[in-house]
Tab-separated table of C-alpha atoms in Angstrom:
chain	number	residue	atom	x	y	z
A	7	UNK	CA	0.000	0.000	0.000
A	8	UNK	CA	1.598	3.131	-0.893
A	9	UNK	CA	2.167	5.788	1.848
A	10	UNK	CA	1.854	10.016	1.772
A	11	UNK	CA	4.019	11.363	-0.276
A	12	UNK	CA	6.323	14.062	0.917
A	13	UNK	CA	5.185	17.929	-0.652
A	14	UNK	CA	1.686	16.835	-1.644
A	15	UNK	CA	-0.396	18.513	0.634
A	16	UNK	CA	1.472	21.612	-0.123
A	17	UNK	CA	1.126	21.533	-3.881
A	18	UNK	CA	-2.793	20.926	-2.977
A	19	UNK	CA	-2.644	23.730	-1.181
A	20	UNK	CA	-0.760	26.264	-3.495
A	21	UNK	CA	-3.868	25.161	-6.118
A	22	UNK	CA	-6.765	26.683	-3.954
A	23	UNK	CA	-7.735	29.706	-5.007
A	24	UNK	CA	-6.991	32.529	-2.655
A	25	UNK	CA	-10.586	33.883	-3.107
A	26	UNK	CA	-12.443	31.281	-2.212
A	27	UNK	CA	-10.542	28.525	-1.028
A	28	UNK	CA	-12.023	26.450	-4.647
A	29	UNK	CA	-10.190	23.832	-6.631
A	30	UNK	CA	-7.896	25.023	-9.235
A	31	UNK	CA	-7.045	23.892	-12.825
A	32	UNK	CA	-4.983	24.667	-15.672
A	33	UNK	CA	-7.396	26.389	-18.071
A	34	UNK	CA	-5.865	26.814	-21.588
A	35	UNK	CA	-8.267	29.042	-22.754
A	36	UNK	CA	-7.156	31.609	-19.955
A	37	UNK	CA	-3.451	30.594	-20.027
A	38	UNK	CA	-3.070	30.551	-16.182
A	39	UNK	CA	-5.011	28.595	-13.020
A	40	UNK	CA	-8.799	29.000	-12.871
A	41	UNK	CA	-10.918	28.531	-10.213
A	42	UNK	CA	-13.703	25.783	-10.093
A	43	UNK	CA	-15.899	27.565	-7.635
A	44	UNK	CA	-15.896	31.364	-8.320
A	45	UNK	CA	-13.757	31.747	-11.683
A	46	UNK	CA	-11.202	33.989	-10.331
A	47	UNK	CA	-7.837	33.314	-13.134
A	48	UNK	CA	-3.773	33.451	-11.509
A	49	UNK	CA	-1.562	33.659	-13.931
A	50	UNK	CA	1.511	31.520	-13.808
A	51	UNK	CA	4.063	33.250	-16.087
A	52	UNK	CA	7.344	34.869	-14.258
A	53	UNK	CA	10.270	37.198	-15.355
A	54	UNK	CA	12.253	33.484	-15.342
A	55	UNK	CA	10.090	31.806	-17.884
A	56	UNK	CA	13.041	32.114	-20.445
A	57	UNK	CA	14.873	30.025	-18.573
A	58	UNK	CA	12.867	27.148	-19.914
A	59	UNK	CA	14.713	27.200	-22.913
A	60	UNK	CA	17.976	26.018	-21.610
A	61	UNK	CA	20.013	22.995	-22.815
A	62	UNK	CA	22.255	20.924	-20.586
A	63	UNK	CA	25.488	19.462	-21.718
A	64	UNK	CA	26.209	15.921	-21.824
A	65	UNK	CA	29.549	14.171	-22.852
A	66	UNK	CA	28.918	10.301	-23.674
A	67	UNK	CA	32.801	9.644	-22.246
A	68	UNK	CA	32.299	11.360	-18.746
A	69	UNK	CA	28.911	10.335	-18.196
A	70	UNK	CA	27.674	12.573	-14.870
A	71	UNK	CA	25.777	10.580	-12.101
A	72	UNK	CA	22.531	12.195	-12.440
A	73	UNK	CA	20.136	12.186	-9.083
A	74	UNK	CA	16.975	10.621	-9.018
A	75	UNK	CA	13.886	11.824	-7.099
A	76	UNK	CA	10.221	10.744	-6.089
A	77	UNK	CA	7.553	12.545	-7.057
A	78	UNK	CA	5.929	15.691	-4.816
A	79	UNK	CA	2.520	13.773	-5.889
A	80	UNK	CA	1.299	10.136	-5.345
A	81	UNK	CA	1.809	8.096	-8.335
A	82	UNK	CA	-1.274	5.455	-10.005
A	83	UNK	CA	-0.229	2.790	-11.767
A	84	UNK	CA	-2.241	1.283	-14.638
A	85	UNK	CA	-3.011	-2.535	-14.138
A	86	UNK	CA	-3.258	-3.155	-17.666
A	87	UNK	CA	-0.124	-1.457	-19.593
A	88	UNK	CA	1.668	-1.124	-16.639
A	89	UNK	CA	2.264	2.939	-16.860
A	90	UNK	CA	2.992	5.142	-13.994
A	91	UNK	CA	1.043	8.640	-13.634
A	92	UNK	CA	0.563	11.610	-11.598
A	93	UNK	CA	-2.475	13.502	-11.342
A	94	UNK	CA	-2.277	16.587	-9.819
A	95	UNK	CA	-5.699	18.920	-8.496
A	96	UNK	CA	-8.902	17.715	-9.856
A	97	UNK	CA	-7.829	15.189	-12.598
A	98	UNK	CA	-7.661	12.191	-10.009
A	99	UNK	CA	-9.266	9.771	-12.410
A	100	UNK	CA	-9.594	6.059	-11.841
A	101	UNK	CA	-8.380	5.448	-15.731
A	102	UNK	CA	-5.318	5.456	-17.411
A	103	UNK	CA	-4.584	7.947	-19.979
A	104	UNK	CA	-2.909	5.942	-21.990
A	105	UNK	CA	-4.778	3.310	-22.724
A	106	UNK	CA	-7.719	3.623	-20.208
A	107	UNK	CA	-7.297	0.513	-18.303
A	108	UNK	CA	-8.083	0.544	-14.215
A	109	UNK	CA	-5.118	2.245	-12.236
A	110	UNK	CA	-4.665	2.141	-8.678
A	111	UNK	CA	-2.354	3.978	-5.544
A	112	UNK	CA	1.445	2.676	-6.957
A	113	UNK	CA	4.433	3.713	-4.074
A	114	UNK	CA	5.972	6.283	-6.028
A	115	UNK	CA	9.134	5.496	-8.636
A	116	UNK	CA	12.353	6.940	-8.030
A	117	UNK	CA	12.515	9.075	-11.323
A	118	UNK	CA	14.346	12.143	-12.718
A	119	UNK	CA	13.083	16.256	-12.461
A	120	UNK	CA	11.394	17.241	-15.403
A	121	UNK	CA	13.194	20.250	-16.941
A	122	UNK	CA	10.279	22.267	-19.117
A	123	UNK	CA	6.854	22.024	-19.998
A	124	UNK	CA	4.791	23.380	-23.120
A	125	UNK	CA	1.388	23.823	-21.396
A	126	UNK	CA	-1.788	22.604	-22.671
A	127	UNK	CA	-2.698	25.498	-25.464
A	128	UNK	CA	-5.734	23.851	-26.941
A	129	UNK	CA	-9.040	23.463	-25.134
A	130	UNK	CA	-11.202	20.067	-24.460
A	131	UNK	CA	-14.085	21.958	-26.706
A	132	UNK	CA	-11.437	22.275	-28.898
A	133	UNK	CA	-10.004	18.635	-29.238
A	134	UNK	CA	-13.561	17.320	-29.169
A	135	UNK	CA	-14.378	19.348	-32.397
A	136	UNK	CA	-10.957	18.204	-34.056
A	137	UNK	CA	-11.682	14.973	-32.817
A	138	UNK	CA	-15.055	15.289	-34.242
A	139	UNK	CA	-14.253	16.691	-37.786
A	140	UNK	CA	-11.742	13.820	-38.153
A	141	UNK	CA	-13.712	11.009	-37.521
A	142	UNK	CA	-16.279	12.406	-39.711
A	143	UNK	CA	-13.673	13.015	-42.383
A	144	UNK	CA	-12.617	9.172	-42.462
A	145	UNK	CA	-14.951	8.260	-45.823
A	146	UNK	CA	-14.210	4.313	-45.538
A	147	UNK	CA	-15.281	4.371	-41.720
A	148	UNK	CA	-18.583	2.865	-40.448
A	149	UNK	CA	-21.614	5.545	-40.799
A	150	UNK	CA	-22.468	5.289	-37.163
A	151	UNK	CA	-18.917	5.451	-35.792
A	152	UNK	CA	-19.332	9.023	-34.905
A	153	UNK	CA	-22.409	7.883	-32.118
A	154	UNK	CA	-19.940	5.096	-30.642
A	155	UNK	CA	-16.390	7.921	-30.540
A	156	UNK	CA	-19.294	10.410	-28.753
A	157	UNK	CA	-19.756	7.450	-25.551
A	158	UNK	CA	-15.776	7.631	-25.399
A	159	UNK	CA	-13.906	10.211	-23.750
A	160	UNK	CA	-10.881	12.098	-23.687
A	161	UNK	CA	-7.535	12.038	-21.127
A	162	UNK	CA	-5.105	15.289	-21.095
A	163	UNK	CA	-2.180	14.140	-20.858
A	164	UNK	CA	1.538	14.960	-20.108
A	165	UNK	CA	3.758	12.756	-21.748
A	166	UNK	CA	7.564	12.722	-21.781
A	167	UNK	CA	10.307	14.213	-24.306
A	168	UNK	CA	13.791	14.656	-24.532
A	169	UNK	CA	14.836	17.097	-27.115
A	170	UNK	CA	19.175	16.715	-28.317
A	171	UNK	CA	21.161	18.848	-29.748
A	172	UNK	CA	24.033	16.972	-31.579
A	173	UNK	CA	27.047	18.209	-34.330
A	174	UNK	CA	27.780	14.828	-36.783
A	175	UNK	CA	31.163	15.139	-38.662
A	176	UNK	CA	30.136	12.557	-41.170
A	177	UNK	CA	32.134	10.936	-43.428
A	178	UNK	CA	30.199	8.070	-45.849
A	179	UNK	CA	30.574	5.796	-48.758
A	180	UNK	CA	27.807	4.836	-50.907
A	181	UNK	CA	26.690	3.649	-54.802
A	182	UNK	CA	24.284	4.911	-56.797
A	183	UNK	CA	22.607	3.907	-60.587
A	184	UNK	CA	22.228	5.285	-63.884
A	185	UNK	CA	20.793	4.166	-67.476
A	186	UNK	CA	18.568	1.089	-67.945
A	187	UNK	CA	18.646	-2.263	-69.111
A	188	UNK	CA	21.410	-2.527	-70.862
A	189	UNK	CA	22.743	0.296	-70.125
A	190	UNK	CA	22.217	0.486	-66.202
A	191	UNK	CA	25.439	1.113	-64.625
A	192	UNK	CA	26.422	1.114	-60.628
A	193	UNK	CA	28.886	3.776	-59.631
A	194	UNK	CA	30.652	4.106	-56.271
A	195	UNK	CA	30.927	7.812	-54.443
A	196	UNK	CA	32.741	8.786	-50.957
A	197	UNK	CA	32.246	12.067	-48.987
A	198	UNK	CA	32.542	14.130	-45.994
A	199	UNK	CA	29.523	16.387	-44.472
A	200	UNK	CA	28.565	17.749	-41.454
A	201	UNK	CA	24.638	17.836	-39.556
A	202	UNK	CA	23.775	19.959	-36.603
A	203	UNK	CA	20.484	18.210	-35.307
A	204	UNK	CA	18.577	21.027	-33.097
A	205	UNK	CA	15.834	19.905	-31.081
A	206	UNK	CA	15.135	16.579	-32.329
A	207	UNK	CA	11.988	15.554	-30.191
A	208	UNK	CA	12.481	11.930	-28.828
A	209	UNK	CA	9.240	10.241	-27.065
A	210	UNK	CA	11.281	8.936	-23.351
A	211	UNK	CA	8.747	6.708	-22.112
A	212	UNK	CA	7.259	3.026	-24.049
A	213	UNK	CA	4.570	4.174	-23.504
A	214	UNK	CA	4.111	7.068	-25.774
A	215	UNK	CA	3.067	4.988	-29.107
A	216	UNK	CA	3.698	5.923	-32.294
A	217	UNK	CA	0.546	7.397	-32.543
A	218	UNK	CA	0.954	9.630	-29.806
A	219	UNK	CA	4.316	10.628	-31.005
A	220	UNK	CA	3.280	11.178	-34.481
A	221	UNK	CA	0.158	13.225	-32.834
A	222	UNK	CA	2.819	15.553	-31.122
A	223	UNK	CA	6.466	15.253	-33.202
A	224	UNK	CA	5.857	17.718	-35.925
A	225	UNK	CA	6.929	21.991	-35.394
A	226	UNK	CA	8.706	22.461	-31.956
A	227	UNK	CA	8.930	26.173	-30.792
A	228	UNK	CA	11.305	26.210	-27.628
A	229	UNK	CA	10.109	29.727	-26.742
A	230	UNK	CA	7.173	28.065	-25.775
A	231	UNK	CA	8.565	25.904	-23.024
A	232	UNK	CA	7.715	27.202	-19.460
A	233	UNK	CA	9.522	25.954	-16.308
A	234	UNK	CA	7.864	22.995	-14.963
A	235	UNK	CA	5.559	24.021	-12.273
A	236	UNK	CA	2.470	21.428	-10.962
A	237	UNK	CA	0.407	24.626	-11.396
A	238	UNK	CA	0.502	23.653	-15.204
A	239	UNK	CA	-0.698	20.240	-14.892
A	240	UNK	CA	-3.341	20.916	-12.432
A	241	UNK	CA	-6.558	19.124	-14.188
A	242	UNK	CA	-4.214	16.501	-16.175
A	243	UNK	CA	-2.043	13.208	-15.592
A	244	UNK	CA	1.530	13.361	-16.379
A	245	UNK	CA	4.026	10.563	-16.460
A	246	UNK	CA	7.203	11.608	-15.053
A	247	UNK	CA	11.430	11.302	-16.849
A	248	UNK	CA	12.659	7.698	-16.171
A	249	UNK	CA	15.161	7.109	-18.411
A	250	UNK	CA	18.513	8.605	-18.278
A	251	UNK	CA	20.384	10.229	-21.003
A	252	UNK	CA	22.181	7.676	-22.383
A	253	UNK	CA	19.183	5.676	-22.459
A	254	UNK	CA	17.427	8.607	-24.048
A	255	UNK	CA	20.410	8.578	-26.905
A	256	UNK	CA	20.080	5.505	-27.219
A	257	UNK	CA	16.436	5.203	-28.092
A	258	UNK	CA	16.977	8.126	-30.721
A	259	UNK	CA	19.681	5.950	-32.656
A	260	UNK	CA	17.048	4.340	-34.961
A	261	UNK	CA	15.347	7.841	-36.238
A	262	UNK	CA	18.721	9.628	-36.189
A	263	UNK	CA	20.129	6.737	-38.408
A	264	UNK	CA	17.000	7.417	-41.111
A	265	UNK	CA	17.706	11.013	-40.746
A	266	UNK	CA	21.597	10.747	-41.230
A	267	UNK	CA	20.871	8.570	-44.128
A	268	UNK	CA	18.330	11.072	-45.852
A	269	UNK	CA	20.803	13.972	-45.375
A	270	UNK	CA	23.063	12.092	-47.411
A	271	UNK	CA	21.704	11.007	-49.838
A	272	UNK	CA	20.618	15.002	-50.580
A	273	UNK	CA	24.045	15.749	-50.203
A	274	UNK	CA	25.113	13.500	-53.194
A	275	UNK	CA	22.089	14.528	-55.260
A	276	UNK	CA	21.604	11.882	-57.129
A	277	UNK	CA	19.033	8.919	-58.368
A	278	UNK	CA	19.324	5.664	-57.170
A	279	UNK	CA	21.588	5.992	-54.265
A	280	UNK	CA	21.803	2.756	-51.941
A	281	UNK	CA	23.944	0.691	-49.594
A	282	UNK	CA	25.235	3.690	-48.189
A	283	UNK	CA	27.338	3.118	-45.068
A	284	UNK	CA	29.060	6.009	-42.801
A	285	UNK	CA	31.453	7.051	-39.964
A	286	UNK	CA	30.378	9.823	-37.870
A	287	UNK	CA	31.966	11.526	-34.671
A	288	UNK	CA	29.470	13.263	-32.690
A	289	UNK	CA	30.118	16.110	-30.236
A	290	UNK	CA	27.871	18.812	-28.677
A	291	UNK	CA	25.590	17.326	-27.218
A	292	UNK	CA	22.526	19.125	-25.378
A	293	UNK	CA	19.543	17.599	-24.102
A	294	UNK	CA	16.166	19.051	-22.352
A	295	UNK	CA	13.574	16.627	-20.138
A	296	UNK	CA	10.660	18.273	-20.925
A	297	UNK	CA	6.956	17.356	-21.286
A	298	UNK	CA	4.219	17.813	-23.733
A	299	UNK	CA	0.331	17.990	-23.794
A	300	UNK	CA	-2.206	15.810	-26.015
A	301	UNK	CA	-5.249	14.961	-25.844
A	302	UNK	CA	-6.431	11.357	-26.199
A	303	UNK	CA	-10.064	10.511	-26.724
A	304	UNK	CA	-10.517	6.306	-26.046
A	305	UNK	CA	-13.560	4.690	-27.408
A	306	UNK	CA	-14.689	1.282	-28.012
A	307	UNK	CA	-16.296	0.096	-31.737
A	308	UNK	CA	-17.429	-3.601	-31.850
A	309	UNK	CA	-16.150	-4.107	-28.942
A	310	UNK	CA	-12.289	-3.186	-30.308
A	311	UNK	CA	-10.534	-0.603	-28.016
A	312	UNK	CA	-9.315	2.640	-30.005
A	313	UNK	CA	-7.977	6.144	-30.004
A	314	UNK	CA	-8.217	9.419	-31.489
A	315	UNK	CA	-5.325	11.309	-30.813
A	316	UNK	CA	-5.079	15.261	-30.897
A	317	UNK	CA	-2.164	17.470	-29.868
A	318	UNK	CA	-1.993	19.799	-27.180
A	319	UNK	CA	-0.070	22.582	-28.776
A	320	UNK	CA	-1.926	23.086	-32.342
A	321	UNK	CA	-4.883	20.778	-32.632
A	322	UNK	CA	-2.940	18.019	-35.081
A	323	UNK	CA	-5.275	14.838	-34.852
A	324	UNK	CA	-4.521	11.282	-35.726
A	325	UNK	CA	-6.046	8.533	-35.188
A	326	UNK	CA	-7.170	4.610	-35.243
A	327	UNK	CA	-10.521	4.025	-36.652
A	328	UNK	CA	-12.035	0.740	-38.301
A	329	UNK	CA	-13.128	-0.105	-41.786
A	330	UNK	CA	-16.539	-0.239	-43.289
A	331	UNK	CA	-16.326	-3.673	-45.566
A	332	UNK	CA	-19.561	-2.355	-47.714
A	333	UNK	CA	-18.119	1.073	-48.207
A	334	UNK	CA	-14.948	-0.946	-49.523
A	335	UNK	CA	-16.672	-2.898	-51.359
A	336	UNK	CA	-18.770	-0.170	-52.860
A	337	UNK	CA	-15.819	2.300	-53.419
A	338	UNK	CA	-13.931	-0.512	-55.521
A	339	UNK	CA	-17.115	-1.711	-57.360
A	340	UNK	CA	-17.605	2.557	-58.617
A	341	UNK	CA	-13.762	2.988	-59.436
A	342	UNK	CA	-14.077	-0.050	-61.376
A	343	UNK	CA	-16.877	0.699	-62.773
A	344	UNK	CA	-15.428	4.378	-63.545
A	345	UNK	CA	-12.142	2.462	-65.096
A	346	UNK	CA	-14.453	0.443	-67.497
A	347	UNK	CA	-16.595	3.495	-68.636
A	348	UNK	CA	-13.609	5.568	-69.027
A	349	UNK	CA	-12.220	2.248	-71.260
A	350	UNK	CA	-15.397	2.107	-73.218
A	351	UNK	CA	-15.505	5.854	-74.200
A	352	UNK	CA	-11.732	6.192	-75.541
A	353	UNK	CA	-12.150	3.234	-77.669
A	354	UNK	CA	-15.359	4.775	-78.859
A	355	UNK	CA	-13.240	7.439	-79.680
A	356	UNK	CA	-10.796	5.615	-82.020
A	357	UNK	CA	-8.297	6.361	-79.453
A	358	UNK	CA	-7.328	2.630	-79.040
């Protein structure tokens, strides 16, 4: 059974309003704390917020011993994908955010300070409507699979993100084709380039899924990042930095690979290039432990668990959603049937 943890009560406390004594939460409509009872809005910006924006310096060969800490808030943990959040004010919820299974008290995790925040910018109206306009815009879904998404509802969520800074002194060797047939040729080419990767976002929990990340990883403004305060996630769940940075690096390795590989392959500038291989020495690196808001609607259709996915800073939804087999069925039968008529008039035409 978990105990009380150290600092609550006095983060519960800093979240009344001073009018009235009322519940607080973070409204992002009003960009600061709102009261539940009589309205009354604190702001939470100070002449520090800058400071959000800083990077810290990490060398791979020194690795520093970085201190872990418990959380100032009791932790849940979810007993069906095993995730650990904190929910701070009034979002004590007895489902997980993630994928809305049952949670429970969890003794809290020994787990790293989060850094930054971006807080939540758009609304629940908002997301609903996204949410809304999206399922509505999938043509090959099930007609009534708006009526089942309206039973489901939505989780705000603070998930985990490193962002890295790195310089790559590349040096590669790769081939590339030309001509056809006969003709088709294989040639061999060798260079040296540089990369300076700024801010690449990096999901640090397993629990952030692809389509989470992909709901989130797209334009990154760091002047958006305020310092991490529970104020902000007052009204939300948030999972809190477990990883360290090398495991954080090391979880990047497979999208920085894709990336180095792309960059190359622009920087020879030509069709066909393949089995390129490369050397790189990497220096400068930054990182940030930051967090970042979406919104995740859960819902259930025949009986299949799904999610609609929409991001906390700018609205961008994605989604799971299922297939209607007789709007398949009828969209093939017309594009054949378009295919065929389109067949029948060129020939008409003498065009065949």
């Amino acid at each position: 059974m978990a105990g009380p943890v150290p600092g609550a009560q006095a983060i519960q406390t800093a979240l009344q309003c001073p009018s009235c004594a009322g519940q607080c939460r973070y409204s992002a409509e009003a960009k600061g704390l709102r009261c539940d009872s009589c309205g009354d809005v604190r702001s939470l910006d100070t002449p520090d917020d800058h400071l959000a924006r800083t990077e810290f310096g990490y060398d791979p060969d020194v690795p520093a011993e970085e201190p872990k800490s418990r959380p100032d808030l009791m932790e849940h943990g979810c007993q069906t994908c095993g995730g650990h959040v904190i929910f701070t004010g009034p979002a004590l919820s007895e489902r997980c955010p993630y994928c809305d299974g049952p949670v429970v008290l969890a003794q809290p995790d020994m787990g790293f300070d989060t850094m930054a925040l971006i807080p939540f910018r758009v609304t629940l109206e908002s997301a609903r409507a996204n949410a809304r306009d999206w399922v509505r815009a999938r043509i090959a879904a099930p007609s009534d699979l708006w009526a089942q998404v309206e039973d489901g509802h939505f989780s705000g969520l603070y998930a985990p993100f490193w962002t890295f800074d790195s310089k790559e002194a590349l040096r590669y060797w790769a081939k590339y084709t030309t001509g056809s047939g006969d003709n088709r040729r294989t040639h061999s080419i060798d260079g040296a380039m540089t990369i300076d990767f700024d801010d690449l976002l990096v999901p640090a929990s397993t629990h952030v899924t692809p389509l989470i990340r992909d709901g989130i990883l797209h334009e990154f403004y760091p002047d958006r990042l305020r310092p991490y305060r529970a104020g902000y996630l007052a009204g939300f769940a948030a999972e809190r930095h477990h990883q360290t940075v090398a495991e954080g690096l090391e979880a990047n390795k497979t999208d920085k690979r894709l990336l180095i590989r792309n960059r190359i392959k622009r920087h020879i500038n030509k069709r066909g290039v393949h089995d390129i291989r490369y050397r790189t020495d990497t220096t400068g690196i930054h990182y940030r432990r930051i967090l970042l808001p979406v919104w995740i609607l859960h819902y259930v259709y025949d009986g299949k668990a799904q999610k609609v996915v929409v991001s906390g800073i700018d609205g961008r939804t994605f989604g799971e959603r299922p297939l209607s087999k007789l709007k398949l069925i009828g969209y093939a039968a017309a594009l054949s049937a378009l295919v065929i008529g389109v067949g029948l008039a060129w020939g008409a035409g003498g065009l065949l």
